[in-house]
PDB file of C-alpha atoms in Angstrom:
ATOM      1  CA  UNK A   1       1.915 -21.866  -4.661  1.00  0.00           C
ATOM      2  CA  UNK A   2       2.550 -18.500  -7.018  1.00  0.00           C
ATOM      3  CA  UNK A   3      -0.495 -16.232  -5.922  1.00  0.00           C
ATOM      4  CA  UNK A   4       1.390 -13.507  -7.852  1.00  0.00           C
ATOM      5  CA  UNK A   5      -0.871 -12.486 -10.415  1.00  0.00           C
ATOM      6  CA  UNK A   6      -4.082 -12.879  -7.465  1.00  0.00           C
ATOM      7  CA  UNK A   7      -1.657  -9.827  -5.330  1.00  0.00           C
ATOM      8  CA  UNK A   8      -0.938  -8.160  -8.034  1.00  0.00           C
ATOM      9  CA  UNK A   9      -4.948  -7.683  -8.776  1.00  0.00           C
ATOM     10  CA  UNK A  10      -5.469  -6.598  -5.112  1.00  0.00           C
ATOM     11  CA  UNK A  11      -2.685  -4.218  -4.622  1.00  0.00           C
ATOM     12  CA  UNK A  12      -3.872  -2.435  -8.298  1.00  0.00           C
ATOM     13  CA  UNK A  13      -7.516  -2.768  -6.106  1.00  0.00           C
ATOM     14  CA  UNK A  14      -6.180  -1.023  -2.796  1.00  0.00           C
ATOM     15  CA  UNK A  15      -4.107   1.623  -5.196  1.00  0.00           C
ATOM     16  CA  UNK A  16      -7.420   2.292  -6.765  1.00  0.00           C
ATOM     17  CA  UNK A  17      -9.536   2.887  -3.790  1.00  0.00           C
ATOM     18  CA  UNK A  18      -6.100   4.951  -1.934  1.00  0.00           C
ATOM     19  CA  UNK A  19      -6.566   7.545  -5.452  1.00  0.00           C
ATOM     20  CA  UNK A  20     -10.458   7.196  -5.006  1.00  0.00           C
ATOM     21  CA  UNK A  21     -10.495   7.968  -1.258  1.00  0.00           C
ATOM     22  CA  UNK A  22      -8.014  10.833  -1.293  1.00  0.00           C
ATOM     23  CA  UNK A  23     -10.426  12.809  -4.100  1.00  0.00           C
ATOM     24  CA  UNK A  24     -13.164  12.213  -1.531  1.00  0.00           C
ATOM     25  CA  UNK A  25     -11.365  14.053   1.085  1.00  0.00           C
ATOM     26  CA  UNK A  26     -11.106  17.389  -0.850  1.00  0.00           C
ATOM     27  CA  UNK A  27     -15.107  17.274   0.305  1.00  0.00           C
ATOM     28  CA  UNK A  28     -15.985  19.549   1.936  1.00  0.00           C
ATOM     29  CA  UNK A  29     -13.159  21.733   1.294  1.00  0.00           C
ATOM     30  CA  UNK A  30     -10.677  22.595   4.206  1.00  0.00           C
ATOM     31  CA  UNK A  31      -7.153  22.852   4.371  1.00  0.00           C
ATOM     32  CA  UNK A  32      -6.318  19.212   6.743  1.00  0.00           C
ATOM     33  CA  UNK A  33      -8.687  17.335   4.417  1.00  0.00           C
ATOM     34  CA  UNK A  34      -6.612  18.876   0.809  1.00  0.00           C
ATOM     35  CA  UNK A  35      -3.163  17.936   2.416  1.00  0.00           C
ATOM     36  CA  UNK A  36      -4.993  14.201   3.723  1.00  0.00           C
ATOM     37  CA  UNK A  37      -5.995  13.750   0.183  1.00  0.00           C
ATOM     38  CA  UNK A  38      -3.077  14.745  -1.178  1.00  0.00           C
ATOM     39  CA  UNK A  39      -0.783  12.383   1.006  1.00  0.00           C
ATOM     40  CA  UNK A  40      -3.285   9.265   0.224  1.00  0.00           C
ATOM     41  CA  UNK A  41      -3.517  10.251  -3.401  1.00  0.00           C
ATOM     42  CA  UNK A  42       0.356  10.271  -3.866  1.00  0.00           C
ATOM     43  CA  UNK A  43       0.447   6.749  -1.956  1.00  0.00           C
ATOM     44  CA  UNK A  44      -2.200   4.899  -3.866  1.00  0.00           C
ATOM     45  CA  UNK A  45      -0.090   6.277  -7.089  1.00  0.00           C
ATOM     46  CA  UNK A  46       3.210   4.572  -5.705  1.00  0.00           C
ATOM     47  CA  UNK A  47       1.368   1.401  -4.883  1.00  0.00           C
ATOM     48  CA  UNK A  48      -0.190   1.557  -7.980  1.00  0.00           C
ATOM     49  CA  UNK A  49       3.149   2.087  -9.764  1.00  0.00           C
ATOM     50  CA  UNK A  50       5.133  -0.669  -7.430  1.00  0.00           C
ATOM     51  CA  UNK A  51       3.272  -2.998  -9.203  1.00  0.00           C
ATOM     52  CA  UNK A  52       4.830  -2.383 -12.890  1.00  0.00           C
ATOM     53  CA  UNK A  53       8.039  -0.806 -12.151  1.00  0.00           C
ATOM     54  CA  UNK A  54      10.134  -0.534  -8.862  1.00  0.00           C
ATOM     55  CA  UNK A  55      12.460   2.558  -9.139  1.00  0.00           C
ATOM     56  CA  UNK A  56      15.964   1.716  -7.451  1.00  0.00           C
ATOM     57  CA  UNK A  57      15.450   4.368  -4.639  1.00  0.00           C
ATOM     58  CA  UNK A  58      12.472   3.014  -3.551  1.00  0.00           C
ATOM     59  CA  UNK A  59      13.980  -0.542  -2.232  1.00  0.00           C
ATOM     60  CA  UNK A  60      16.572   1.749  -0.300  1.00  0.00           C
ATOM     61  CA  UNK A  61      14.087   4.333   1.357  1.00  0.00           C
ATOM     62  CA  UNK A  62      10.838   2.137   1.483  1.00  0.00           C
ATOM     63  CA  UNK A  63      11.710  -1.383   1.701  1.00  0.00           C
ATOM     64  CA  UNK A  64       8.969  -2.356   4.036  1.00  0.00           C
ATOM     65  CA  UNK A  65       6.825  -1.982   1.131  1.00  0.00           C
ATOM     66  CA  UNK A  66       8.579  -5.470  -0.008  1.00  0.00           C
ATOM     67  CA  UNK A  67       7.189  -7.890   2.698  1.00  0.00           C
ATOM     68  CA  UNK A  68       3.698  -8.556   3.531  1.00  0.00           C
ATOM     69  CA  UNK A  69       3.845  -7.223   7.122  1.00  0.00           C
ATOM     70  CA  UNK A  70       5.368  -3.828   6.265  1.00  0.00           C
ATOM     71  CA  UNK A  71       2.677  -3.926   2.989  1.00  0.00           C
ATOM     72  CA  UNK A  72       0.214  -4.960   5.354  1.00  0.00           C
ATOM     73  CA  UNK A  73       0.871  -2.551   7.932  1.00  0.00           C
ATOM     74  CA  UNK A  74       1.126   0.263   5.483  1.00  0.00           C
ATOM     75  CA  UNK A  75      -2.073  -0.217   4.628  1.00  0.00           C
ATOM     76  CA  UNK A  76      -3.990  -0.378   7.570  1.00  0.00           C
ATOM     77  CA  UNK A  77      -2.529   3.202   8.306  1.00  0.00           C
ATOM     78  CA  UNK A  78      -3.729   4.363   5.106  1.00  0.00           C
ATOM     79  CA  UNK A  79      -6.951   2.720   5.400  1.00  0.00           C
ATOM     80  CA  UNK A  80      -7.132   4.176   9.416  1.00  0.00           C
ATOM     81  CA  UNK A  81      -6.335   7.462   7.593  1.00  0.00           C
ATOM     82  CA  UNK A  82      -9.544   7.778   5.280  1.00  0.00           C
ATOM     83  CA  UNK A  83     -11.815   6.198   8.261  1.00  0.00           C
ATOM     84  CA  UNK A  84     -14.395   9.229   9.178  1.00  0.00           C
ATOM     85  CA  UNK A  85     -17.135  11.114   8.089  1.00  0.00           C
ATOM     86  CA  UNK A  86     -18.329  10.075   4.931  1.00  0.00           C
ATOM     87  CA  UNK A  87     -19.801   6.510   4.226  1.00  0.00           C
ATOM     88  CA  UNK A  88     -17.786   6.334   1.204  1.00  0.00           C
ATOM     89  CA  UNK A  89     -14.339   7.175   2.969  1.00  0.00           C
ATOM     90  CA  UNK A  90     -15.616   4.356   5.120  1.00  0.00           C
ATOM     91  CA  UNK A  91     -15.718   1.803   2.836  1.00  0.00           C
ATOM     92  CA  UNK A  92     -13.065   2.041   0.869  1.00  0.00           C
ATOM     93  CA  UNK A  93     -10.630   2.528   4.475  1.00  0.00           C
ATOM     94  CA  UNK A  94     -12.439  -0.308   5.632  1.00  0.00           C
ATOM     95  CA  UNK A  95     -11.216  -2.493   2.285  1.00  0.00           C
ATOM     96  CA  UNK A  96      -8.178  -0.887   2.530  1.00  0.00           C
ATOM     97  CA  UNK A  97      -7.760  -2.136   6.551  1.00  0.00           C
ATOM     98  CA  UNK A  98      -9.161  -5.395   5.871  1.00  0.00           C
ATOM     99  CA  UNK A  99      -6.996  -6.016   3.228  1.00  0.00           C
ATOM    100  CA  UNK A 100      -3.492  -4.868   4.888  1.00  0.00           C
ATOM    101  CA  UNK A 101      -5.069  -7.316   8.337  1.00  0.00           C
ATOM    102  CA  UNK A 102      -4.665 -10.027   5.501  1.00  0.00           C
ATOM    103  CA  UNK A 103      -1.430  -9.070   4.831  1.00  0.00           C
ATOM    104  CA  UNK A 104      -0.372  -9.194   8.476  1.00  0.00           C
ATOM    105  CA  UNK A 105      -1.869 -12.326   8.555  1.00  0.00           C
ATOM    106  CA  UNK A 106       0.056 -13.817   5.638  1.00  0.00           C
ATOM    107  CA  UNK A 107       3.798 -13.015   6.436  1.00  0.00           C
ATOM    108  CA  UNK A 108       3.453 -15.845   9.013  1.00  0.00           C
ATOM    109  CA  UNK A 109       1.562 -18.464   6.665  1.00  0.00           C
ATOM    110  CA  UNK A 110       5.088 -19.934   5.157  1.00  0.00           C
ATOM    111  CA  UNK A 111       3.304 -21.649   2.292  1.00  0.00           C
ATOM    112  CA  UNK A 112       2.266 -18.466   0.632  1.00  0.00           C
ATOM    113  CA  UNK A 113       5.298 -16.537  -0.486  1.00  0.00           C
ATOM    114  CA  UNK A 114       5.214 -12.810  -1.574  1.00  0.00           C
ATOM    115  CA  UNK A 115       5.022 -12.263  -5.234  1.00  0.00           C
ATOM    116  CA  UNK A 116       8.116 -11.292  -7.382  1.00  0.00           C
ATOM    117  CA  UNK A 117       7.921  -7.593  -7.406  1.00  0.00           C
ATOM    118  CA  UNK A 118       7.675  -8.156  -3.333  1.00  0.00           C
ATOM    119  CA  UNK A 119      10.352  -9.888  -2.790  1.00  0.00           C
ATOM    120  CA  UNK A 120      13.291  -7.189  -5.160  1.00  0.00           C
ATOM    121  CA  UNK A 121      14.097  -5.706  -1.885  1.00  0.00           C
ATOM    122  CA  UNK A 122      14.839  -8.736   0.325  1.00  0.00           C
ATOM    123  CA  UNK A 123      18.610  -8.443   0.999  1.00  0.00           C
ATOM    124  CA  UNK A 124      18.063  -9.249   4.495  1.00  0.00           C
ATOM    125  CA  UNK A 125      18.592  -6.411   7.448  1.00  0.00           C
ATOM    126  CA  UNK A 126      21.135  -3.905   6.657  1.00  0.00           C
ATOM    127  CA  UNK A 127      22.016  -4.993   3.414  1.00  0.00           C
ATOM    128  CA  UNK A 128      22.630  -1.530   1.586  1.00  0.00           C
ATOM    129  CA  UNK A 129      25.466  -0.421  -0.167  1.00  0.00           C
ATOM    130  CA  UNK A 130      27.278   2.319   1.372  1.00  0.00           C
TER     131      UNK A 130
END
């Protein structure tokens, strides 16, 4: 089954919420919750941007980004990240978690297979050029 246009709606979703949540940490203003933001701003941009163009460098440095357990996982941290304090912040981490437990969930359901732009990194272990 090709679920790739259904993943490519969610991950545009979760990069959505990532930009939303990281604005929501500049309040109230301190200097841990500006670099937080910052971090989860810059990460919901390169999700956002994984789905309509994969620079090369990225499949080198970030290639867990290509499966759904390294996607998955990735996002659970960033979700984990923007859990606290404000019930906005929940939410969206909570979305953001739930969704990356789904992704753990499907790299072991064989039937579903990542879509395209998930699956430009798989070389198998060790595969880069030196």
């Amino acid at each position: 089954m090709d679920f790739s246009d259904a993943f490519r709606l969610v991950n545009l979703a979760v990069g959505a919420l990532m930009i939303l949540g990281g604005i929501s940490q500049f309040f109230p203003i301190a200097f841990q919750s500006i670099v937080i933001g910052c971090y989860v701003i810059i990460f919901g941009l390169a999700t956002v941007l994984l789905e309509f163009q994969i620079p090369p460098y990225v499949a080198k440095y970030a290639s867990f980004l290509f499966s759904f357990l390294g996607r998955g996982i990735f996002y659970i941290f960033i979700g984990s990240i923007l859990l606290h304090n404000h019930v906005l912040r929940i939410i969206a981490g909570s979305i953001i978690g739930l969704i990356g437990v789904a992704y753990v969930a499907l790299e072991f359901v064989p039937s579903i297979e990542p879509p395209q732009n998930m699956r430009e990194a798989e070389q198998g272990w060790g595969a880069e050029q030196v």
